Coordinates of C-alpha atoms and ligand atoms in Angstrom, one line a residue:
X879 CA -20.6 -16.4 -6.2
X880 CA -20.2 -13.8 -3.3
X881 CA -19.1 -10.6 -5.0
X882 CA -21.9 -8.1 -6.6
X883 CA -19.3 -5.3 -8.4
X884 CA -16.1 -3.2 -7.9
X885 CA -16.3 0.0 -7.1
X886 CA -13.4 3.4 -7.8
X887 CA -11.9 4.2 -5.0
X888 CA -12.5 7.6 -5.5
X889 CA -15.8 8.5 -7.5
X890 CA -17.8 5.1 -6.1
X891 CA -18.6 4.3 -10.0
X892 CA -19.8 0.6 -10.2
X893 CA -18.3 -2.1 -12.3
X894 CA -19.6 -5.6 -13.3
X895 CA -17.9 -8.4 -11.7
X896 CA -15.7 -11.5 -13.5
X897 CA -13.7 -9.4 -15.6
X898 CA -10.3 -8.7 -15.6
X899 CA -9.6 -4.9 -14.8
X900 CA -6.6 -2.8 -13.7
X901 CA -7.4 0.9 -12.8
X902 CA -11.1 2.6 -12.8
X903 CA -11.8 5.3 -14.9
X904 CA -10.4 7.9 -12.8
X905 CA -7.2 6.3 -12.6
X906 CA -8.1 5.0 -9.7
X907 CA -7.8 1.7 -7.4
X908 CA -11.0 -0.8 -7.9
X909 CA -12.7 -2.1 -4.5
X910 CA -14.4 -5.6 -4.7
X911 CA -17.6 -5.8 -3.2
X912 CA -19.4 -8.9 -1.8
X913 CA -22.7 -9.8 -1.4
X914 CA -22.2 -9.8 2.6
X915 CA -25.2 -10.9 4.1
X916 CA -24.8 -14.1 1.8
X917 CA -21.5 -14.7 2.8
X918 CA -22.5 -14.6 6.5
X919 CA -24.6 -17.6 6.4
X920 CA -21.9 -20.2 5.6
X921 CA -19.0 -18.1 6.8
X922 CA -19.8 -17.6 10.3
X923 CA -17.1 -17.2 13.4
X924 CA -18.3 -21.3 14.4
X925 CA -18.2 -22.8 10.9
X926 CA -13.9 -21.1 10.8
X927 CA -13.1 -23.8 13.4
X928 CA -13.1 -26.7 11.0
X929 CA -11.7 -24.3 7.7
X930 CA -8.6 -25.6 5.9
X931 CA -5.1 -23.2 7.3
X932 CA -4.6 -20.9 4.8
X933 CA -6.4 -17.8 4.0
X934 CA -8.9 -19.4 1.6
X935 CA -10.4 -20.7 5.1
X936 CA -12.5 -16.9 3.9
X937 CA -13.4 -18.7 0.5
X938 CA -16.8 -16.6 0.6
X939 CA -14.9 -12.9 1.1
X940 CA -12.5 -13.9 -1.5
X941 CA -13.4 -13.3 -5.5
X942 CA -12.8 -16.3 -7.0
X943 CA -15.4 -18.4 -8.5
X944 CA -14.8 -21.5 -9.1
X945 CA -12.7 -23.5 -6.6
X946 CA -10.5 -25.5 -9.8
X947 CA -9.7 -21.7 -10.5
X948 CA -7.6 -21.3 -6.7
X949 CA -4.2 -21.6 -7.3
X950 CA -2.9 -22.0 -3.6
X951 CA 0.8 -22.9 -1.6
X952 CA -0.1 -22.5 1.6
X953 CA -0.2 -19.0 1.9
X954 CA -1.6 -16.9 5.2
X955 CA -2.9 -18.2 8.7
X956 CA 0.7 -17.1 10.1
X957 CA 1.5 -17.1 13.8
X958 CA 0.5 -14.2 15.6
X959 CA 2.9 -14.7 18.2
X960 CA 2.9 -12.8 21.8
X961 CA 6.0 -11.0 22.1
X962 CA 6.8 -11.9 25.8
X963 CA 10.4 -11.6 26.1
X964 CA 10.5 -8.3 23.8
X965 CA 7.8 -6.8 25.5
X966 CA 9.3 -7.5 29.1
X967 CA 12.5 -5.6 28.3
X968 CA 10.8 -2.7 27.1
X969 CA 7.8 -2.7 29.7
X970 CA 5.0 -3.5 27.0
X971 CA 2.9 -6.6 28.5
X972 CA 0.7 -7.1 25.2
X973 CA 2.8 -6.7 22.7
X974 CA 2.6 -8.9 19.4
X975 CA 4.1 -9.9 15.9
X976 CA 1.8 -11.1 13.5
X977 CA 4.6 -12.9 11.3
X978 CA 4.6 -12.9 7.8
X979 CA 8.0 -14.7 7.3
X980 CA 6.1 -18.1 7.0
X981 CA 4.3 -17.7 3.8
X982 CA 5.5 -19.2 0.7
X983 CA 8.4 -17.0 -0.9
X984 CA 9.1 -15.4 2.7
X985 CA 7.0 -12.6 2.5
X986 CA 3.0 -11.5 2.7
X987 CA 3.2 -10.5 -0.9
X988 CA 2.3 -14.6 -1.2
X989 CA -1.6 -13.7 0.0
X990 CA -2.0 -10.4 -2.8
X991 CA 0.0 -13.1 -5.5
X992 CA -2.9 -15.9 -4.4
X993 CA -5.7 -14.0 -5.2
X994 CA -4.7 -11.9 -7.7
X995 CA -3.2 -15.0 -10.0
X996 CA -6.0 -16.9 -9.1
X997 CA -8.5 -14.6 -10.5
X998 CA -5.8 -13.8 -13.4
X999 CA -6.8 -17.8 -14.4
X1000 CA -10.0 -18.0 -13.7
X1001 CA -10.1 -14.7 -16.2
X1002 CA -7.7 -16.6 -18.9
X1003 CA -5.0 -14.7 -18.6
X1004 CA -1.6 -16.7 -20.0
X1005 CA 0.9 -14.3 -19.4
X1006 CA 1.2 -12.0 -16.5
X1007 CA 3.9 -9.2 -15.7
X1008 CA 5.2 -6.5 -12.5
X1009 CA 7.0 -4.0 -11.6
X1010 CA 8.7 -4.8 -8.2
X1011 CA 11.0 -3.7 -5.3
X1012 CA 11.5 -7.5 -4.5
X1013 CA 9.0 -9.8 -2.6
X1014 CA 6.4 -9.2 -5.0
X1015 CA 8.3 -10.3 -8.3
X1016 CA 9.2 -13.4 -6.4
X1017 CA 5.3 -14.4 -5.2
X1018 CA 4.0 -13.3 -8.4
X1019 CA 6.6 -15.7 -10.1
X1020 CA 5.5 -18.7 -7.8
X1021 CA 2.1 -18.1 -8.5
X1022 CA 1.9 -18.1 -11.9
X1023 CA 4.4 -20.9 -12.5
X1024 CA 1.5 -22.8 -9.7
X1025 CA -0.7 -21.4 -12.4
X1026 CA 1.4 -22.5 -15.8
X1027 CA 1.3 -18.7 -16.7
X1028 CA 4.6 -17.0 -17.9
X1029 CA 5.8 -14.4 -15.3
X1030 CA 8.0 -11.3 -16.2
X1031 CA 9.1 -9.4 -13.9
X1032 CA 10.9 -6.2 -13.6
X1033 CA 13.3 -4.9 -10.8
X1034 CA 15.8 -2.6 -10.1
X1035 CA 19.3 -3.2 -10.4
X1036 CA 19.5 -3.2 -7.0
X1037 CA 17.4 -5.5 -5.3
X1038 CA 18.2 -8.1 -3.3
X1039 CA 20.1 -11.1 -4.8
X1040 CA 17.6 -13.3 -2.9
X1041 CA 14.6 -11.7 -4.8
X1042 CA 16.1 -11.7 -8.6
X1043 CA 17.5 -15.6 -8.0
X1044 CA 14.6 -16.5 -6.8
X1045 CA 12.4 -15.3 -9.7
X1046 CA 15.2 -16.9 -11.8
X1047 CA 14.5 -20.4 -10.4
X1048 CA 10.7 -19.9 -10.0
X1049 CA 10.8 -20.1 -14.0
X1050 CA 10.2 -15.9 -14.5
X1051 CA 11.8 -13.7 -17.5
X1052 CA 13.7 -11.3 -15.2
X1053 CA 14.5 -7.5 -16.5
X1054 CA 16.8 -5.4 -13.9
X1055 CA 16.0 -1.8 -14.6
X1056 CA 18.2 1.2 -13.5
X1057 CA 16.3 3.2 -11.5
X1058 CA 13.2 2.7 -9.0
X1059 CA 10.1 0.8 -8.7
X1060 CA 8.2 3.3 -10.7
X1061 CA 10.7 3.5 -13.4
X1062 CA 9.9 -0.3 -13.3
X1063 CA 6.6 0.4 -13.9
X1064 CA 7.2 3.4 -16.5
X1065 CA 8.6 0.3 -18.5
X1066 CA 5.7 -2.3 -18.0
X1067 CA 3.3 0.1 -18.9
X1068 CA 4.8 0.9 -22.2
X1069 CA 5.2 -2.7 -23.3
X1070 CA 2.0 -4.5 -21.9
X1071 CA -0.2 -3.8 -25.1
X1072 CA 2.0 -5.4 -27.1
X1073 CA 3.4 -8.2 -25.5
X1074 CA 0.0 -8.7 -24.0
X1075 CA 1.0 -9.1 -20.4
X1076 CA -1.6 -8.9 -18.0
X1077 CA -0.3 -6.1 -15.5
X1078 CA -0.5 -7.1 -11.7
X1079 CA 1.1 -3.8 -10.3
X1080 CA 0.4 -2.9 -6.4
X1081 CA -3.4 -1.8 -6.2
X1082 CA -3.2 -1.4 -10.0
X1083 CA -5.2 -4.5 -10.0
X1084 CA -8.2 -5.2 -7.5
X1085 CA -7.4 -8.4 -6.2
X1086 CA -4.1 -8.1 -4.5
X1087 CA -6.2 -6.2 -1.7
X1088 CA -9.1 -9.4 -1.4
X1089 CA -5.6 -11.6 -0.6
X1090 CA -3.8 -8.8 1.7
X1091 CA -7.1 -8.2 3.7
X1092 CA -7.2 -11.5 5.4
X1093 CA -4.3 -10.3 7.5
X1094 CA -7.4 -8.3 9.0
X1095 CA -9.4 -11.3 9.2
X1096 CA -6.8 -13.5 10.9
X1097 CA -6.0 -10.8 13.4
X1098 CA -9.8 -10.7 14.3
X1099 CA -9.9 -14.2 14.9
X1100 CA -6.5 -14.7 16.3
X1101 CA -7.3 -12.9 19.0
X1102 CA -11.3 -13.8 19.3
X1103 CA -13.2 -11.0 17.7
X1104 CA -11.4 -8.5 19.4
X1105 CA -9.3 -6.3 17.8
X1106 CA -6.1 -5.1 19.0
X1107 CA -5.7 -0.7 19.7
X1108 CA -2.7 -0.7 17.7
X1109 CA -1.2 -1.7 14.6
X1110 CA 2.0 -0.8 13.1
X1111 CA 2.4 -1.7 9.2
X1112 CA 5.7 -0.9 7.3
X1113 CA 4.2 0.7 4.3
X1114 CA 5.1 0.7 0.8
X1115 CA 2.4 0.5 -1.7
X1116 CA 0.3 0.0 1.2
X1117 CA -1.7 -3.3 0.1
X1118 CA -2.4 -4.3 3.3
X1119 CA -3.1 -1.5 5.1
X1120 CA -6.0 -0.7 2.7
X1121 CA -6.8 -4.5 2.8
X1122 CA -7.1 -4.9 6.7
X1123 CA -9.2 -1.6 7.3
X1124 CA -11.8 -2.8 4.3
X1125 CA -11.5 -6.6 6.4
X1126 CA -12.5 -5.0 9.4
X1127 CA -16.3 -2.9 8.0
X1128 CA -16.9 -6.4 6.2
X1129 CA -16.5 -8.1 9.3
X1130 CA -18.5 -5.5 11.3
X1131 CA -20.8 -5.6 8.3
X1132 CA -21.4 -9.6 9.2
X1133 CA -22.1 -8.4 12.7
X1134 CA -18.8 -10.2 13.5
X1135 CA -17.1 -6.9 15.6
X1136 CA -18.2 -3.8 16.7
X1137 CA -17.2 -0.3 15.3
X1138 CA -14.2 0.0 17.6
X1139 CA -11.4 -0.2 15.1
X1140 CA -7.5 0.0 16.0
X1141 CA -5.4 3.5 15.5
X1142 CA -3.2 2.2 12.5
X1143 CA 0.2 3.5 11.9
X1144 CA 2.1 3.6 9.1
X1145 CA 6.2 3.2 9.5
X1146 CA 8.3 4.2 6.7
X1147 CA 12.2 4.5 6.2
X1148 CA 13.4 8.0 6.5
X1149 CA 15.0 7.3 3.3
X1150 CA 11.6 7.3 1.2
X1151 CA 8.5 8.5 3.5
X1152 CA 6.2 9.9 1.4
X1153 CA 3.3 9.1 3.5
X1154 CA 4.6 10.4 6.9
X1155 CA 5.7 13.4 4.8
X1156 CA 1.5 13.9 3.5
X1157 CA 0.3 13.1 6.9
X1158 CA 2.7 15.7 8.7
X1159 CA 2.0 18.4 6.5
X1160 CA -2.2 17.6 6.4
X1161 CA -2.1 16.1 2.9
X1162 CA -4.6 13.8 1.1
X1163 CA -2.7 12.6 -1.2
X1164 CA 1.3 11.8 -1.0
X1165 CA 3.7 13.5 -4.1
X1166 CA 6.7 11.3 -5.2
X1167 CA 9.4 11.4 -2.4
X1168 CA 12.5 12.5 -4.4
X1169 CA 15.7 10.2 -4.4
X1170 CA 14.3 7.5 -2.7
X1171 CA 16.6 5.2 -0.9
X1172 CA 16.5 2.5 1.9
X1173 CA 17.7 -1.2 2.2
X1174 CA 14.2 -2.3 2.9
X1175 CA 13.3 -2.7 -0.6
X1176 CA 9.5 -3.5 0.3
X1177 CA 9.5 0.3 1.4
X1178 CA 11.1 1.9 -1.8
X1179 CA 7.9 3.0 -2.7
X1180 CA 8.5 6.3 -3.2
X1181 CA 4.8 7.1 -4.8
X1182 CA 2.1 4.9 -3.9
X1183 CA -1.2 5.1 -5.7
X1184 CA -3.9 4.3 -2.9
X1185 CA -2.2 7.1 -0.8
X1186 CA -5.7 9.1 -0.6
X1187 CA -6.9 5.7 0.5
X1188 CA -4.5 5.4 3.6
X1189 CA -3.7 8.9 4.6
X1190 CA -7.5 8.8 5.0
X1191 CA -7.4 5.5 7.0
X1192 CA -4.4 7.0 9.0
X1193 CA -6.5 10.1 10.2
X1194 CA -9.7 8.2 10.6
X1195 CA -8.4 5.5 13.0
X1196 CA -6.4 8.0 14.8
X1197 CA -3.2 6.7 14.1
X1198 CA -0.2 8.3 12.3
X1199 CA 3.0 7.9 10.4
X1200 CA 6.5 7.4 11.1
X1201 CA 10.1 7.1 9.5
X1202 CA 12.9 5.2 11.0
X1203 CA 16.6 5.3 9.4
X1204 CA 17.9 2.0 7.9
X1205 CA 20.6 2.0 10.7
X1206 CA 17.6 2.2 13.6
X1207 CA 15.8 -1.0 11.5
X1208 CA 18.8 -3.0 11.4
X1209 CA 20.1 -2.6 14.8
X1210 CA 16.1 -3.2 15.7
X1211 CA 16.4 -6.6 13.7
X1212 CA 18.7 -7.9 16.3
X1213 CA 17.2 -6.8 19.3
X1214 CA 14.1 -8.4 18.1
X1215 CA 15.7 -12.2 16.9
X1216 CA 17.3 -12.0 20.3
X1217 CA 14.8 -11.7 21.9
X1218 CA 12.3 -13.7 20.3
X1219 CA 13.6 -15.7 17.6
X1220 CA 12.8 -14.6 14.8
X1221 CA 14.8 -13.2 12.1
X1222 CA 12.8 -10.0 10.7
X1223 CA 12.9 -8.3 7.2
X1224 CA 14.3 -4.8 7.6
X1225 CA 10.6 -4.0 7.1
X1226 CA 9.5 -5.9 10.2
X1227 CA 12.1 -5.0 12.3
X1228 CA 11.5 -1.0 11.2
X1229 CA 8.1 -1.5 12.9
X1230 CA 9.7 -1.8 16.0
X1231 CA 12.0 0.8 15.8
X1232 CA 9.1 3.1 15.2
X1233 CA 7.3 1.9 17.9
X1234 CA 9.6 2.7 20.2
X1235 CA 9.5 6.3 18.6
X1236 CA 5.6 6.6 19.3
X1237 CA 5.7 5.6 22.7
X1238 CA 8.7 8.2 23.5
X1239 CA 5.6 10.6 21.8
X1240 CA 2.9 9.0 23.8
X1241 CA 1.2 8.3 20.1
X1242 CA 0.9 4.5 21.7
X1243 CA 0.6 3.9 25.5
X1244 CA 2.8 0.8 26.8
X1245 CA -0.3 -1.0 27.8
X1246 CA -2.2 -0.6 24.6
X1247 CA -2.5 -3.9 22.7
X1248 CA 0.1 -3.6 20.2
X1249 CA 0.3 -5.5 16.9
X1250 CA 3.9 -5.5 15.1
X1251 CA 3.5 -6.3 11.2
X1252 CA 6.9 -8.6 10.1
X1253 CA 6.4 -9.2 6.8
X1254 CA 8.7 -11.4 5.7
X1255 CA 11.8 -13.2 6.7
X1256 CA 14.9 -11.5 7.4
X1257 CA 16.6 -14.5 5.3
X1258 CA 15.8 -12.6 1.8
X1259 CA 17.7 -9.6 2.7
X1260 CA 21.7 -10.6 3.9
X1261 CA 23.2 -7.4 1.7
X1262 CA 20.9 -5.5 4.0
X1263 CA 22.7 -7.6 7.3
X1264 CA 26.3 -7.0 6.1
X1265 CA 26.8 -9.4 3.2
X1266 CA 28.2 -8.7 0.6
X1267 CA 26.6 -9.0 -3.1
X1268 CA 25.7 -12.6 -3.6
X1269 CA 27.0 -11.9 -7.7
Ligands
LIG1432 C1 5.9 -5.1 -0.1 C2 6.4 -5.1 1.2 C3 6.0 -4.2 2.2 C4 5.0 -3.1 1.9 O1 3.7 -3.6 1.7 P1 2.5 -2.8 1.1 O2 1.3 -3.5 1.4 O3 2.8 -2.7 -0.4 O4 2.6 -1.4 1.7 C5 6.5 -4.4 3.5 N1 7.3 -5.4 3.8 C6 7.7 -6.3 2.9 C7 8.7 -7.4 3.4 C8 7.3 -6.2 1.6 O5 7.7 -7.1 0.7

């Protein structure tokens, strides 16, 4: 038993461990905090070599208890692949994709569902639901069918066919909802009482970020404690941004890397940019974006509730924001599996096209070591590629 308490976000209040919680007080996202110094003396950088490959390979920086309680497929250690090819046409010798596309249900939503259902079980929960733009609905349902929990998930009408089937099949009660993610949640929130769902929204819940953050540990290790300068991470709720910045001052914490930390970016679709919007204009926090649209459906977020948390991360690491149209991400998602095989999510492929809208600013130099964040496979997402509606 690593972790001591949560902590809000916002007001640093303290909570007792082992229970189930959604926001704090304030309204706020709960941090989990570990007994670090504990964790270091079985978790060290030589005892990793011989860890299973998945994320639990961080079993003492990850909440759960007791190990009967994991409920795992696989999920996290992904490539980190070194763009060669790419990066040669466009005169960038060290640039990489850390790929997301092989985790279970195509997407890194797989490592928030791991922990988060995990914990959900090891908390008795029976019956879990979410509000979703796509790949979370579909881990979530995985997850908690691994678990024997019922799922119900909620989506707007519009999300890909691949997402809604796939909950389908995955044994979930799927609701289609006209209107966004948030309208999604609206309706969770209403009914949750009384249906007594447990409610495994984006950062609503503080476990999602314990999975998401070992994207910040595998990066680390990946390339040998050193971290890269630059990370790009299409944003939505922005799990994993949150989740790799509090990875990196545990690791530093365990004396595993120094303070140098990369300049994180955050790439949006032009379409719904509420955080390059706040960080523009010198905001701390990031007001709904008004008739939010794009074909990356993990980006329809169009008001995320840790934004305080990553505008601040933004500023801090000396990165930025950026918005790319849908057209720039799905040109970009060609250019990419051209080059390198690999079939991007519109998400992953928007990375790139904001890259190349950084360098053009000199935001990111072409010999920095640049980290590109495909989060899942472009294989979800053929409406987005020209198909039409699957039914
Ligand atoms: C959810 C999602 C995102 C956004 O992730 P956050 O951590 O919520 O910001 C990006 N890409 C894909 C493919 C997603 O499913």
């Amino acid at each position: 038993m690593y972790v001591t308490h949560l902590e809000c976000s916002k007001t640093g209040k303290t909570y007792e461990p082992n229970k189930l919680y959604n926001l704090s007080e304030a309204g706020k996202p709960l941090l989990v905090r570990y007994d670090l110094k504990k964790a270091a003396r079985t978790l060290t950088k030589e005892n990793l070599k011989n860890r299973v490959s998945s994320l639990w390979r961080y079993r003492e920086v990850l909440p759960v208890v007791n190990d009967e309680n994991v409920v795992t497929l696989g999920e996290g250690w992904t490539p980190l692949l070194p763009a060669k090819r790419l990066g040669a046409q466009f005169g960038l010798p060290q640039l990489f994709i850390k790929d997301e596309g092989p985790n279970p249900t195509g997407s890194f939503k797989a490592r928030g569902q791991a922990a988060a259902i995990s914990m959900a079980k090891e908390l008795g929960v029976k019956k879990v639901a979410i509000p979703t733009a796509g790949n979370a609905g579909g881990a979530m349902a995985a997850y908690a069918a691994a678990a024997g929990m019922e799922a119900y998930v909620f989506m707007p009408r519009d999300t890909p066919a691949a997402n809604r089937i796939e909950c389908e099949q995955l044994g979930a009660r799927v609701t289609l909802i006209d209107g966004l993610i948030t309208d999604c949640g609206a309706e969770v929130a209403k009914r949750k009482e009384a249906e007594g769902w447990f409610d495994v929204s984006t950062l609503k819940e503080p476990y999602r970020i314990e999975g998401k953050k070992t994207m910040g540990y595998e990066l680390a290790e990946q390339f040998n404690w050193e971290l890269p300068d630059v990370i790009l991470y299409p944003t939505g709720g922005g799990t994993g941004l949150v989740g790799m910045w509090k990875a990196f001052d545990e690791m530093e914490e365990m004396g595993w890397i120094g303070s140098k930390r990369p300049r994180m970016f955050s790439v949006q679709a032009a379409g719904c940019a509420p955080i390059v919007r706040a960080f523009d204009n010198g905001w701390d926090e990031a007001p709904e974006f008004e008739n939010a649209h794009t074909a990356a459906s993990g980006l329809r977020v169009p008001r995320a509730i840790g934004d305080f948390i990553m505008l601040d991360i933004l500023r801090k690491s000396g990165g930025g924001a950026v918005a790319v149209t849908d057209e720039e991400m799905i040109a970009d998602t060609r250019v990419v599996g051209a080059a390198e095989g690999l079939f991007c999510a519109p998400e992953g492929a928007a990375c790139f096209s904001g890259l190349k809208k950084l360098l053009a600013s000199g935001q990111v130099s072409a010999t920095d070591r640049i980290v590109l964040f495909n989060t899942g496979t472009g294989v979800k997402y053929l409406e987005a590629y020209g198909l039409k509606e699957a039914r």
